[in-house]
Amino acid sequence: MKVILTEKVPTLGNVGEIVNISAGYARNFVIPNKLGVIADAGNAKALANQKKALAKKVAEQKSEAEATKKKIDGLSLEFVKKAGANGKLFGAITTLDLSAELKNKGIEIERRLITVNNAMKNLGNFTAKVKLFQGVEAEFKIKISMDPAQAEELKAKQAAAEKRKEEKAAAAALA
């Protein structure tokens, strides 16, 4: 019996393929589980129409992905966070933060589509990739800098520590 597969079946084939299987297997498993339909002229025509609609939908999605790629490529996001003296952040920048910042810039991207090679737990520059569609990836830069008020406070503390160190050294030299 010839059957048109409506879903991918690992042992038989992919969606849209016409396969020849035993009548019992078709009636008892493939057709009741909606994995395929009997191959006749009406079903073949319906399948052809579905393929055309699917191809059109895929083309639209790809063009949308290309347009979004143009917006994202070369984009630079800047985050100002609190960090310790060694440059380690109190917390981390996650894909959720990146997604929210992109949304603020008018680009809506799901966080699961964003990948970053290194964990963003330190101050510095990073690069992130967004997989928009099969074969369409965008890349943007991320800069994480220290909160200016905290940076001034940290410099003041370091200067005071240096001054105390110099005073101790001078006192030790006099003694």
Coordinates of C-alpha atoms in Angstrom, one line a residue:
M1 CA 0.0 0.0 0.0
K2 CA 1.3 3.4 -0.9
V3 CA 1.3 6.1 1.9
I4 CA 2.2 9.8 1.9
L5 CA 4.0 10.5 5.2
T6 CA 2.7 13.6 7.1
E7 CA 5.4 13.3 9.7
K8 CA 9.0 12.2 9.8
V9 CA 9.2 8.5 10.6
P10 CA 12.7 7.2 11.3
T11 CA 12.1 3.8 9.8
L12 CA 10.2 5.0 6.8
G13 CA 11.2 8.4 5.6
N14 CA 10.6 12.2 5.8
V15 CA 7.5 14.3 5.5
G16 CA 6.0 14.3 2.0
E17 CA 7.6 11.1 0.8
I18 CA 5.5 8.4 -0.8
V19 CA 6.5 5.0 0.7
N20 CA 5.3 1.5 -0.1
I21 CA 4.5 -0.3 3.2
S22 CA 2.3 -3.3 4.1
A23 CA -1.4 -2.7 4.3
G24 CA -1.6 -3.9 7.9
Y25 CA 1.2 -1.6 9.0
A26 CA -0.5 1.3 7.2
R27 CA -4.0 0.6 8.6
N28 CA -3.0 -0.4 12.1
F29 CA -0.1 2.1 12.9
V30 CA 0.7 4.7 10.3
I31 CA -2.7 6.1 9.5
P32 CA -4.3 5.9 13.1
N33 CA -1.2 7.7 14.5
K34 CA -1.5 10.4 11.8
L35 CA 1.9 9.6 10.5
G36 CA 0.7 9.3 7.0
V37 CA -2.3 9.2 4.6
I38 CA -3.3 6.9 1.8
A39 CA -1.5 8.0 -1.4
D40 CA -4.3 9.0 -3.8
A41 CA -4.7 12.0 -6.2
G42 CA -6.6 14.2 -3.6
N43 CA -4.0 13.7 -0.9
A44 CA -1.1 14.2 -3.3
K45 CA -2.6 17.5 -4.4
A46 CA -3.2 18.6 -0.8
L47 CA 0.4 17.7 0.0
A48 CA 1.7 19.8 -2.9
N49 CA -0.3 22.8 -1.7
Q50 CA 1.0 22.4 1.9
K51 CA 4.6 22.2 0.5
K52 CA 4.0 25.5 -1.4
A53 CA 2.6 27.2 1.7
L54 CA 5.5 25.9 3.8
A55 CA 8.1 27.1 1.3
K56 CA 6.5 30.6 1.2
K57 CA 6.4 30.7 5.0
V58 CA 10.0 29.7 5.3
A59 CA 11.0 32.3 2.7
E60 CA 9.2 35.0 4.7
Q61 CA 10.9 33.9 8.0
K62 CA 14.3 33.9 6.3
S63 CA 13.8 37.5 5.0
E64 CA 12.7 38.6 8.4
A65 CA 15.8 37.0 9.9
E66 CA 18.0 38.8 7.3
A67 CA 16.4 42.1 8.2
T68 CA 17.0 41.5 11.9
K69 CA 20.5 40.5 11.2
K70 CA 21.2 43.8 9.5
K71 CA 19.9 45.6 12.7
I72 CA 22.0 43.5 15.1
D73 CA 25.3 43.2 13.2
G74 CA 27.8 45.8 14.5
L75 CA 25.5 46.7 17.4
S76 CA 27.3 47.5 20.7
L77 CA 25.6 47.1 24.1
E78 CA 27.1 48.8 27.1
F79 CA 26.4 47.7 30.7
V80 CA 27.5 49.7 33.8
K81 CA 27.7 47.4 36.8
K82 CA 29.2 47.3 40.3
A83 CA 32.5 45.3 40.5
G84 CA 35.2 44.5 43.0
A85 CA 38.8 45.8 42.9
N86 CA 39.9 42.9 40.8
G87 CA 37.3 43.7 38.1
K88 CA 35.0 40.8 39.0
L89 CA 31.3 41.7 38.8
F90 CA 28.9 41.4 41.7
G91 CA 26.6 39.1 39.7
A92 CA 26.9 38.4 36.0
I93 CA 25.4 39.5 32.7
T94 CA 23.1 36.8 31.4
T95 CA 21.3 36.2 28.1
L96 CA 18.2 37.5 29.8
D97 CA 19.9 40.8 30.4
L98 CA 21.1 40.9 26.7
S99 CA 17.6 40.1 25.5
A100 CA 16.1 42.9 27.6
E101 CA 18.7 45.4 26.4
L102 CA 18.1 44.4 22.8
K103 CA 14.4 44.9 23.4
N104 CA 15.1 48.4 24.7
K105 CA 16.8 49.1 21.3
G106 CA 13.7 47.9 19.5
I107 CA 14.9 44.4 18.6
E108 CA 13.0 41.5 20.1
I109 CA 15.0 38.3 20.4
E110 CA 14.3 35.3 22.6
R111 CA 17.1 34.7 25.2
R112 CA 17.6 31.1 24.1
L113 CA 18.7 32.2 20.7
I114 CA 21.6 34.2 22.2
T115 CA 24.9 32.5 22.9
V116 CA 28.0 33.9 24.5
N117 CA 31.3 32.0 24.5
N118 CA 32.6 33.2 27.9
A119 CA 30.7 33.8 31.1
M120 CA 30.3 37.5 31.5
K121 CA 31.4 37.8 35.2
N122 CA 34.3 40.4 34.7
L123 CA 34.6 43.9 33.3
G124 CA 35.6 44.0 29.7
N125 CA 34.5 43.4 26.1
F126 CA 32.6 40.4 24.9
T127 CA 31.0 39.1 21.8
A128 CA 27.6 37.4 21.5
K129 CA 26.0 35.5 18.7
V130 CA 22.3 35.3 17.8
K131 CA 21.0 32.4 15.7
L132 CA 18.1 33.9 13.9
F133 CA 17.3 31.2 11.4
Q134 CA 19.0 28.2 9.8
G135 CA 22.2 29.6 8.3
V136 CA 21.5 33.2 9.5
E137 CA 23.6 34.4 12.5
A138 CA 24.2 37.9 13.8
E139 CA 27.0 39.0 16.1
F140 CA 27.1 42.0 18.4
K141 CA 29.6 43.4 21.0
I142 CA 29.1 43.8 24.7
K143 CA 31.1 46.2 26.9
I144 CA 30.9 45.9 30.7
S145 CA 32.3 48.8 32.6
M146 CA 32.4 49.8 36.3
D147 CA 29.9 52.2 37.8
P148 CA 31.7 55.7 37.8
A149 CA 30.8 56.5 41.4
Q150 CA 32.1 53.2 42.6
A151 CA 35.3 53.6 40.5
E152 CA 36.0 57.0 42.2
E153 CA 35.3 55.4 45.6
L154 CA 37.7 52.5 44.8
K155 CA 40.4 54.9 43.6
A156 CA 40.0 56.9 46.9
K157 CA 40.4 53.8 48.9
Q158 CA 43.4 52.7 47.0
A159 CA 45.0 56.1 47.3
A160 CA 44.4 56.1 51.1
A161 CA 45.9 52.6 51.4
E162 CA 49.0 53.8 49.4
K163 CA 49.3 56.8 51.7
R164 CA 49.1 54.6 54.8
K165 CA 51.7 52.3 53.3
E166 CA 54.1 55.2 52.6
E167 CA 53.6 56.6 56.1
K168 CA 54.4 53.2 57.6
A169 CA 57.5 52.9 55.4
A170 CA 58.6 56.4 56.4
A171 CA 58.0 55.7 60.1
A172 CA 60.0 52.5 59.9
A173 CA 62.9 54.3 58.2
L174 CA 63.0 56.9 61.0
A175 CA 63.0 54.3 63.7

